[in-house]
Short mmCIF file of C-alpha atoms in Angstrom, two decimals:
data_model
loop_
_atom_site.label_atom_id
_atom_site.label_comp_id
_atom_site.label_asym_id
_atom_site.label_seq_id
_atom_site.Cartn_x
_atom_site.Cartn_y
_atom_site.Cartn_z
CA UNK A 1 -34.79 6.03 -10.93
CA UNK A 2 -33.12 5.26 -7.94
CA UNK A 3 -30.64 2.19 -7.32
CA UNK A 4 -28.85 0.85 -4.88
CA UNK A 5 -25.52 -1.19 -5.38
CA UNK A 6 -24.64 -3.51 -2.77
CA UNK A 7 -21.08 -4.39 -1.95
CA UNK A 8 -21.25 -7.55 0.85
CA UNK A 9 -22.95 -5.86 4.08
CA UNK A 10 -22.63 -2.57 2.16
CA UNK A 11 -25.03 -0.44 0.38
CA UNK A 12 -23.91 2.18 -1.53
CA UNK A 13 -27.08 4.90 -1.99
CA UNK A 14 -26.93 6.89 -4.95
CA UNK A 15 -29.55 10.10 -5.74
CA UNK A 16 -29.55 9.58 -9.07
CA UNK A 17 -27.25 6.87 -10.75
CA UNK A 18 -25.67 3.88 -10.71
CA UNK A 19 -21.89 2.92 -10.86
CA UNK A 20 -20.07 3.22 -7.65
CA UNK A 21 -17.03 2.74 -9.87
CA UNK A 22 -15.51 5.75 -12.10
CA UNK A 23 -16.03 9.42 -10.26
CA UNK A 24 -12.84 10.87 -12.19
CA UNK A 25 -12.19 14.60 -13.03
CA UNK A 26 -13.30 15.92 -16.79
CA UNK A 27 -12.86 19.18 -18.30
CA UNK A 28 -15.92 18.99 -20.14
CA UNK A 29 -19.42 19.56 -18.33
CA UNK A 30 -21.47 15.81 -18.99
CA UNK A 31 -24.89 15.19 -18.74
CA UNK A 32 -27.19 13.12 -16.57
CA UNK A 33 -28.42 9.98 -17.85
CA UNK A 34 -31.57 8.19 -16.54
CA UNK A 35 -32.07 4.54 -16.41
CA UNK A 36 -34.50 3.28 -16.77
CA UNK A 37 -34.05 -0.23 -16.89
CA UNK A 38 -31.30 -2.83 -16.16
CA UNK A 39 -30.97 -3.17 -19.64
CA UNK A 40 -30.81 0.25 -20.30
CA UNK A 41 -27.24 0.65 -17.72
CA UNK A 42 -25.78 -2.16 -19.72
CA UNK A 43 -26.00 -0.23 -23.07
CA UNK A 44 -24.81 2.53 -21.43
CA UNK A 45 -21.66 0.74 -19.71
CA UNK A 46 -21.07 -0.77 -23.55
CA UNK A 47 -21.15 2.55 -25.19
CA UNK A 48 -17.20 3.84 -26.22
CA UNK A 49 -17.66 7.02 -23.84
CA UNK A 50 -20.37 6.52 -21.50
CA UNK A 51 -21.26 9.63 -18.80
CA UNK A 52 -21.68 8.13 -15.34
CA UNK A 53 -23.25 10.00 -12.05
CA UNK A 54 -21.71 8.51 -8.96
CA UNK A 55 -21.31 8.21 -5.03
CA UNK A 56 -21.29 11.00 -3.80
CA UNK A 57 -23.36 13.45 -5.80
CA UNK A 58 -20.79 14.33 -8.59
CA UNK A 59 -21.27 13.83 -12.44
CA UNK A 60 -18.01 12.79 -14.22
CA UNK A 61 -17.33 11.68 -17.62
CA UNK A 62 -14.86 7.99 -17.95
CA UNK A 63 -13.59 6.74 -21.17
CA UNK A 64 -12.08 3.15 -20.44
CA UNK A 65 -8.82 1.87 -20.92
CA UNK A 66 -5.48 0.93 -20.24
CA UNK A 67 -3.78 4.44 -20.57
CA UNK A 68 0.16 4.84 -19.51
CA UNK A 69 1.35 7.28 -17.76
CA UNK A 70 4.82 6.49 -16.92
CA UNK A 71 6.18 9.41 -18.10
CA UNK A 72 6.16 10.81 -14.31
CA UNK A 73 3.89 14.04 -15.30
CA UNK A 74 2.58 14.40 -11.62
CA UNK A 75 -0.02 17.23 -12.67
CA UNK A 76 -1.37 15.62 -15.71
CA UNK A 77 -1.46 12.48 -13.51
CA UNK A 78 -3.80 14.25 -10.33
CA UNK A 79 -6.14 15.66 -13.36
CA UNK A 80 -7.03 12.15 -14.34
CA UNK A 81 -8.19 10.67 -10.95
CA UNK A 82 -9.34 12.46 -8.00
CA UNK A 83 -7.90 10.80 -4.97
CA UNK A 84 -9.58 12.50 -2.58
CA UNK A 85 -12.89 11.61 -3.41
CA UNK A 86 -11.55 7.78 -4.03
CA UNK A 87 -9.82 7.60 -0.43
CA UNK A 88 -13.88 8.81 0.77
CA UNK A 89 -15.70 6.34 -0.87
CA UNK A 90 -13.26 4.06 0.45
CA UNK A 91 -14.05 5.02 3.86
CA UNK A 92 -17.74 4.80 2.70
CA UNK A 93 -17.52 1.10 1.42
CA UNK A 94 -15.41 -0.74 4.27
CA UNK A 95 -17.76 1.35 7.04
CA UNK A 96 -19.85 -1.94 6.99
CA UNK A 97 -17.65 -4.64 6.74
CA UNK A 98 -16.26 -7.09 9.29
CA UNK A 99 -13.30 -4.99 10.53
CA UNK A 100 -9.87 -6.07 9.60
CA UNK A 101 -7.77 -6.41 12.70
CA UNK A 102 -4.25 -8.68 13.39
CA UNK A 103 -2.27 -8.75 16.71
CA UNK A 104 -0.11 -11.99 17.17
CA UNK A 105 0.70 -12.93 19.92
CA UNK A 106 4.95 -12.08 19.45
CA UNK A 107 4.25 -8.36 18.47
CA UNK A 108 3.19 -7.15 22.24
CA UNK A 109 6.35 -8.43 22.92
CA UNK A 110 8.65 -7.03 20.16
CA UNK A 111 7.12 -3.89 20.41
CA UNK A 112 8.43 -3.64 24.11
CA UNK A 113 11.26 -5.07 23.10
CA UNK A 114 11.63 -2.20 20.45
CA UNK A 115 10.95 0.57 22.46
CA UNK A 116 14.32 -0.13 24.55
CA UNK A 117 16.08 -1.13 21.86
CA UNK A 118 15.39 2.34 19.84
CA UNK A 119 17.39 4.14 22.67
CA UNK A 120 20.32 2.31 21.37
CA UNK A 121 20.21 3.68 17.77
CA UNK A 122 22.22 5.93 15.88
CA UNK A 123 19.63 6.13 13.14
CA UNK A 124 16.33 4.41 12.65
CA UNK A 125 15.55 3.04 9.36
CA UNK A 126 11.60 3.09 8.55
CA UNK A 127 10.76 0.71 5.49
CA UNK A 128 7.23 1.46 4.02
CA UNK A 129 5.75 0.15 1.04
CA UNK A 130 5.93 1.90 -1.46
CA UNK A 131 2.36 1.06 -3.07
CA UNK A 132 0.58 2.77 0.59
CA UNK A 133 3.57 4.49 2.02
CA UNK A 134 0.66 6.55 4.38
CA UNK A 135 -0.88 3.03 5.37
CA UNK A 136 2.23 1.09 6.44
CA UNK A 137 3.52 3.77 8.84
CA UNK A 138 2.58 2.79 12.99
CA UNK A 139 0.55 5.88 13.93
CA UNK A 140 2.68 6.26 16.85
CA UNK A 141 6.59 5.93 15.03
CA UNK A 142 7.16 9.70 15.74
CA UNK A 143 6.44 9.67 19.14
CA UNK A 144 8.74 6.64 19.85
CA UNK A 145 11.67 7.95 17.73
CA UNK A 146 11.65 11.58 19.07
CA UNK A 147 14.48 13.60 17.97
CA UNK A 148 16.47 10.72 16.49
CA UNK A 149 17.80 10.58 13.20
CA UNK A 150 15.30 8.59 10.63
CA UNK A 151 15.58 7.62 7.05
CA UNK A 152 12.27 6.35 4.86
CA UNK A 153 12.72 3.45 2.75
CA UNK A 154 9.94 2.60 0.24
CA UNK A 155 10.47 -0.27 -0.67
CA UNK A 156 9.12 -2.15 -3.60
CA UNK A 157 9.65 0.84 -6.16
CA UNK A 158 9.23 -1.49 -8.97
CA UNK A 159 5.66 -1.82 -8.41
CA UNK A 160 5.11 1.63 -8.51
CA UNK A 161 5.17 3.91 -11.88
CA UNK A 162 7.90 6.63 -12.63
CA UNK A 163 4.82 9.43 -11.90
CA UNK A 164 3.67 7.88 -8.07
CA UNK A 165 7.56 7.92 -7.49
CA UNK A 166 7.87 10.87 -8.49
CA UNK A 167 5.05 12.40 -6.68
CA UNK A 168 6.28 10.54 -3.51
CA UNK A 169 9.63 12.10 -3.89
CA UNK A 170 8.56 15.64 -4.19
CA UNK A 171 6.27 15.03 -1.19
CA UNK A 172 8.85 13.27 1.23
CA UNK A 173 11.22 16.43 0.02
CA UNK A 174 8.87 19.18 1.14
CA UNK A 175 8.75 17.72 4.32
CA UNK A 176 12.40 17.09 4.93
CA UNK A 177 12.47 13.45 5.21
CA UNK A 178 15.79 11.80 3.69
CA UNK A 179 13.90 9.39 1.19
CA UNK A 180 15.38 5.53 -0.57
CA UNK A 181 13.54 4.12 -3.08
CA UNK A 182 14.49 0.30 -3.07
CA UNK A 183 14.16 -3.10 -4.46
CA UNK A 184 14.62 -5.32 -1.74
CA UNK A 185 14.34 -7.95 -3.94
CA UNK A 186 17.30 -7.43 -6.30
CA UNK A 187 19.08 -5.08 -4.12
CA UNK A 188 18.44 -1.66 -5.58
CA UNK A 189 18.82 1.54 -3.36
CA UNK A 190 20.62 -1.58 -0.33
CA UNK A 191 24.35 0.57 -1.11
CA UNK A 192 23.06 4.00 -1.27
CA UNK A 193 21.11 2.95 2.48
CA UNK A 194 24.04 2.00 3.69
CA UNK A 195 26.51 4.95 2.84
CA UNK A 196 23.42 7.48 4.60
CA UNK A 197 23.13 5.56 7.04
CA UNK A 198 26.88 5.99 8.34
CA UNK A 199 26.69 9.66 7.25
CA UNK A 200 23.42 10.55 9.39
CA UNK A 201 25.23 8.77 11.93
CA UNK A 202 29.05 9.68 11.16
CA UNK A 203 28.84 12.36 14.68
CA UNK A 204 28.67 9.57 16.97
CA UNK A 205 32.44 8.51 16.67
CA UNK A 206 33.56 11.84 16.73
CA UNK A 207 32.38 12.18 19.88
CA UNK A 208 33.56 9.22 21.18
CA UNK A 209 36.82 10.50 19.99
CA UNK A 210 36.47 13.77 21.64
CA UNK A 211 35.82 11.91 24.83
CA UNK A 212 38.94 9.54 24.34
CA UNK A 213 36.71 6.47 23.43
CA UNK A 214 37.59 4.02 20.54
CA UNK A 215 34.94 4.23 17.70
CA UNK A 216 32.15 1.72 17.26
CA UNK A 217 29.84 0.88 14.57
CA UNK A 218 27.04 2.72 13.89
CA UNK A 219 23.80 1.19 15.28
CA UNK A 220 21.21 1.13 12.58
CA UNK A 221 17.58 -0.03 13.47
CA UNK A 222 15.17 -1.19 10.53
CA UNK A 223 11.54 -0.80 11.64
CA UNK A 224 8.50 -1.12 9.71
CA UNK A 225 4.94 -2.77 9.54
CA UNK A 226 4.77 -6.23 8.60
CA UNK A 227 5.70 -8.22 4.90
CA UNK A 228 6.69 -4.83 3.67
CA UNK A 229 10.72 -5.94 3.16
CA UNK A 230 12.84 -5.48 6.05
CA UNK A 231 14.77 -8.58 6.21
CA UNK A 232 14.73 -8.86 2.10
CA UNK A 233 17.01 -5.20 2.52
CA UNK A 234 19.20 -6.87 5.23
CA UNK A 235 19.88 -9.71 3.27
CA UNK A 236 20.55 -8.06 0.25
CA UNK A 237 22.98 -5.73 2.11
CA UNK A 238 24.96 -8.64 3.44
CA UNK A 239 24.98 -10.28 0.41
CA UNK A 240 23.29 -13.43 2.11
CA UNK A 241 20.17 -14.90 3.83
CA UNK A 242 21.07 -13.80 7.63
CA UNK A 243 17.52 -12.89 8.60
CA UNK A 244 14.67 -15.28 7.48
CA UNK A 245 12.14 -13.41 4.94
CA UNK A 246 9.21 -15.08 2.87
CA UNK A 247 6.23 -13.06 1.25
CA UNK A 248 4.03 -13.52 3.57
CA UNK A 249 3.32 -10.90 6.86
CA UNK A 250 4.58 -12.39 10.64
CA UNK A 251 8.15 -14.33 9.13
CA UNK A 252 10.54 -12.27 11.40
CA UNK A 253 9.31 -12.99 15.28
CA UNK A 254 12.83 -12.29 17.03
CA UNK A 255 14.45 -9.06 17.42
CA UNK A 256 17.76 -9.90 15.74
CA UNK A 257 21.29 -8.01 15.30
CA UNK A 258 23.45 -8.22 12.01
CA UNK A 259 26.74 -6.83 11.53
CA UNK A 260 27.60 -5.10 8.37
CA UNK A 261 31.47 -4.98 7.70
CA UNK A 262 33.13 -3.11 10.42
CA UNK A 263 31.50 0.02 10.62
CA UNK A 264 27.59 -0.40 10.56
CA UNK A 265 25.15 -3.16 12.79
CA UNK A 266 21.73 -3.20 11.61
CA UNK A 267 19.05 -4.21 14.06
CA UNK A 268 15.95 -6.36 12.42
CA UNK A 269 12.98 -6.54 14.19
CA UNK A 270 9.71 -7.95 13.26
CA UNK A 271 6.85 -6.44 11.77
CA UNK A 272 5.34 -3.69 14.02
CA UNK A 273 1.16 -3.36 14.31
CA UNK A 274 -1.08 -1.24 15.86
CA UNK A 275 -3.59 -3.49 18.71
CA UNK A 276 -6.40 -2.34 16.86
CA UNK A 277 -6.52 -0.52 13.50
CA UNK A 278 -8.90 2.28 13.90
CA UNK A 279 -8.87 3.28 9.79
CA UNK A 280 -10.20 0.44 8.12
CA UNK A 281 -9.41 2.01 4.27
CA UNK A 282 -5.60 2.26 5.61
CA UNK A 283 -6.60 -1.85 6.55
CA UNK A 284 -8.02 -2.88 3.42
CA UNK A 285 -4.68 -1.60 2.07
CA UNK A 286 -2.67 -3.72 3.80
CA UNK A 287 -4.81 -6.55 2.74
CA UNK A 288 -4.81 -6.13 -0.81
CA UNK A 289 -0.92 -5.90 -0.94
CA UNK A 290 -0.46 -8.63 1.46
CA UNK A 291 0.84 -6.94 4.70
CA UNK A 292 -1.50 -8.12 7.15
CA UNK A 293 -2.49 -11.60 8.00
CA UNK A 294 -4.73 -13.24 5.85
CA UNK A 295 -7.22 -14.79 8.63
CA UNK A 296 -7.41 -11.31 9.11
CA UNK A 297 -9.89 -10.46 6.45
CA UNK A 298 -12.57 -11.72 4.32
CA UNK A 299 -10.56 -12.48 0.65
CA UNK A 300 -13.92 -12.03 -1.17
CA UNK A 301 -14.74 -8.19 0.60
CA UNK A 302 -11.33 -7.21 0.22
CA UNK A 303 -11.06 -8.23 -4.33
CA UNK A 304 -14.28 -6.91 -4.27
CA UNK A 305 -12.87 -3.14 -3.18
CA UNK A 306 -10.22 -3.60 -4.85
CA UNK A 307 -11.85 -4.29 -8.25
CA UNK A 308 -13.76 -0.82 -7.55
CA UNK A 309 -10.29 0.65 -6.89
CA UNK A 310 -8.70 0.08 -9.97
CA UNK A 311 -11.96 0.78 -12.07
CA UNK A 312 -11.70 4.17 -10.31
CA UNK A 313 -7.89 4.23 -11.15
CA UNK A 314 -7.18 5.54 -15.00
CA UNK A 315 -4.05 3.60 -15.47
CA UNK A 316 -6.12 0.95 -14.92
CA UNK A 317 -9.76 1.08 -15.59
CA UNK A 318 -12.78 -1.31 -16.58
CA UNK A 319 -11.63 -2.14 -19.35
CA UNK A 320 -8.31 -3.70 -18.32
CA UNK A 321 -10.30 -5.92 -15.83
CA UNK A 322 -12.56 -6.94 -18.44
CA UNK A 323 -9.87 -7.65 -21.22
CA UNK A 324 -7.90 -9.50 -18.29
CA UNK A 325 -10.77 -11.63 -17.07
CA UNK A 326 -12.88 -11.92 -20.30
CA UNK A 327 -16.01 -11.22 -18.55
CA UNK A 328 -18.00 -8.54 -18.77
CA UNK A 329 -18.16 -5.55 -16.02
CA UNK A 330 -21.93 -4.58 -17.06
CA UNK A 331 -22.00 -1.59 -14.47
CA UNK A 332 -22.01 -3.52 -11.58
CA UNK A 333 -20.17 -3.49 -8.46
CA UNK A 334 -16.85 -5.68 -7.61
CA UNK A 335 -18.80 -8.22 -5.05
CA UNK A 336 -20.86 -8.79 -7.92
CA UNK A 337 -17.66 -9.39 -10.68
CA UNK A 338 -15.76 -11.46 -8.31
CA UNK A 339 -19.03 -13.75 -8.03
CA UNK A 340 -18.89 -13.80 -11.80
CA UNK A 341 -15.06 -14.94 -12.31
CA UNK A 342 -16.40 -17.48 -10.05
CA UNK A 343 -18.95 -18.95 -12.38
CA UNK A 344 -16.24 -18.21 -15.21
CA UNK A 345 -13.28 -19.91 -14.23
CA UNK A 346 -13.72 -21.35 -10.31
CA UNK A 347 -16.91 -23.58 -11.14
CA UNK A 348 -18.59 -20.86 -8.46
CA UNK A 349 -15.95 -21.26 -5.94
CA UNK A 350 -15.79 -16.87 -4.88
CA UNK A 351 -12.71 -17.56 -2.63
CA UNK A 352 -10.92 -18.91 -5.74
CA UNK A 353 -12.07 -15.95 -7.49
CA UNK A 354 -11.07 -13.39 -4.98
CA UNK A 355 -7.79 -14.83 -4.22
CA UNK A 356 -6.77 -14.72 -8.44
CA UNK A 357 -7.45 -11.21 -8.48
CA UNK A 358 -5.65 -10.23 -5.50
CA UNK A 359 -2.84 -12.28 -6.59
CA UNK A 360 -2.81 -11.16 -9.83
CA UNK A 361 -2.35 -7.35 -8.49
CA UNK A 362 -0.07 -8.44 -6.39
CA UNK A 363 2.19 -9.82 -9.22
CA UNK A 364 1.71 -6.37 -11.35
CA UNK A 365 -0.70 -7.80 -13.77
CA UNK A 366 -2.42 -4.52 -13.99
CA UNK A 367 0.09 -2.92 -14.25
CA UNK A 368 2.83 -1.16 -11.66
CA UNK A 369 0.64 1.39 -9.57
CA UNK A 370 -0.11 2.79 -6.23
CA UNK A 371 -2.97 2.63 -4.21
CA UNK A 372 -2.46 6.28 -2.38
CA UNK A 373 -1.51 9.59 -3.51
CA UNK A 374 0.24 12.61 -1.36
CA UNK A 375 -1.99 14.63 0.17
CA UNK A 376 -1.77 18.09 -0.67
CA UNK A 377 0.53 20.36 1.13
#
């Protein structure tokens, strides 16, 4: 029989099935299962390895639970979860939703602000985070920096495991790109910034030289989308708060120079946004690790999606959210759990609800994990 799961707005057709939730690789060929009934998906979502048809016309085999996988096996780690197919029905489920968009008013003005600023830079210093390091990178960076020198910071490697870094790492390397791995919070990867930074740059005094000039410190600019860390790294580097930062997207709103000993100034600039966000699975990214505005987006859409994430996500799985939340999951879809927690611990408030979950991902209690995955090269 044919159902229909609806997320919000969102339907989410299925020929033959039921969960939008697990569609992970097996090695083993599983069967179809009817349902009958209501009743009947239950028993099958409470059964120790039930076989699940999803989205998108695959049949895939799940076994819940909270595996680890922080040894940093990158192969073993792409067998367990097809990304590709995740990042699609992603696509698929925010199609319908209220579109997540946020321009303030100060970034039009930055980002002009920027532009002539970036032809005074010895090296530009991109921070990303490092949960959605394709998400938090302005589609047009490349075309404003050109030719000059760039280094990637993803930031926030402690809420990533040892296999995503990994995996990140390898990618970045194929591609050239000088890669840090930071903690902007306690200062990891702030020294080893600092020391490329001067190197990449370490050309422009001998030229000076050359051209009888006394040198001048090297002109570092730290760009980046919003809330993903950019003043945190400054003041770490300095060793004190010189540049105001707070978890929360839109803090910086001034572009803002900072002198680092004699031989390195580091420009920080606010967060930098596209006017309009044309992928909306790159947006619900943003808004499930916090670096986008929150009027931005409906709270109860966006812990919805992300509950059907991390079901999708082995590390992770239904039965961590159920063991977390001490409701049951019963095969149905994350608008539908969030409304649950609701009755369970909000007295029916869904906001409440929604805001816990995102919160509590937010704060790694699902563990340390990304939300994206290379793509294949």
């Amino acid at each position: 029989m044919a159902v229909q799961v609806q997320l919000s707005s969102l339907w989410l057709p299925s020929p033959t099935v039921t969960v939008p939730f697990v569609h992970c690789k097996s090695k083993t060929k599983p069967s179809t299962t009817s349902l009958a009934s209501s009743a009947s998906l239950s028993s099958s979502l409470s059964s120790s390895a039930p076989i699940i048809q999803t989205v998108g016309g695959k049949q895939s085999s799940w076994h819940g639970g909270n595996s680890n996988n922080s040894n940093g096996s990158i192969e073993a780690y792409e067998e367990e979860c097809d990304w590709a197919d995740l990042d699609a029905d992603l696509y698929y489920w925010t199609k319908s939703l209220r579109p997540v968009q946020w321009y303030p008013g100060h970034i039009a003005k930055t980002e002009k602000e920027l532009k002539d600023q970036l032809k005074l830079m010895d090296v530009v210093i991109e921070v990303r985070d490092a949960r959605i390091p394709l998400s938090t990178t302005h589609p047009l960076m490349d075309q404003w920096l050109g030719n000059r020198k760039r280094i990637l910071v993803l930031n926030r490697e402690d809420m990533i495991s040892m296999a995503d870094r990994n995996a990140w790492a390898t990618y970045f390397a194929k591609q050239g790109t000088k890669v840090i791995f930071s903690n902007g919070q306690l200062g990891m990867g702030t020294m080893k910034l600092s020391r490329l930074a001067k190197a990449l740059a370490s050309d422009v005094n001998v030229k000076r030289r050359s051209k009888g000039l006394l040198p001048r410190a090297v002109r570092a600019g730290i760009v980046g989308y919003p809330n993903v860390g950019k003043s945190s790294l400054i003041n770490r580097l300095l060793k004190r708060r010189m540049c105001p930062a707070a978890p929360r997207p839109g803090v910086t709103r001034v572009l803002k120079w900072v002198r680092f000993g004699k031989d390195l100034e580091f420009l920080d600039s606010p967060g930098i946004i596209p006017m309009r966000i044309s992928d909306q699975a790159a947006a619900i990214k943003l808004a499930i690790c916090d670096d986008i505005g929150e009027r931005s987006y409906d709270v109860a859409d966006v812990a919805a999606i992300l509950v059907q994430m991390l079901a999708r996500i082995p590390t992770v799985g239904i039965t961590a959210l159920q063991n977390r939340y001490k409701i049951d999951m019963d095969g149905t879809c994350g608008k539908t759990f969030v409304q649950k927690l609701a009755l369970h611990l909000f007295n029916g408030d869904t906001h409440q609800a929604a805001f816990r979950i995102l919160t509590d991902f937010r704060k790694g209690k699902f563990g340390w994990i990304s939300l994206e995955r290379p793509p294949r090269l």
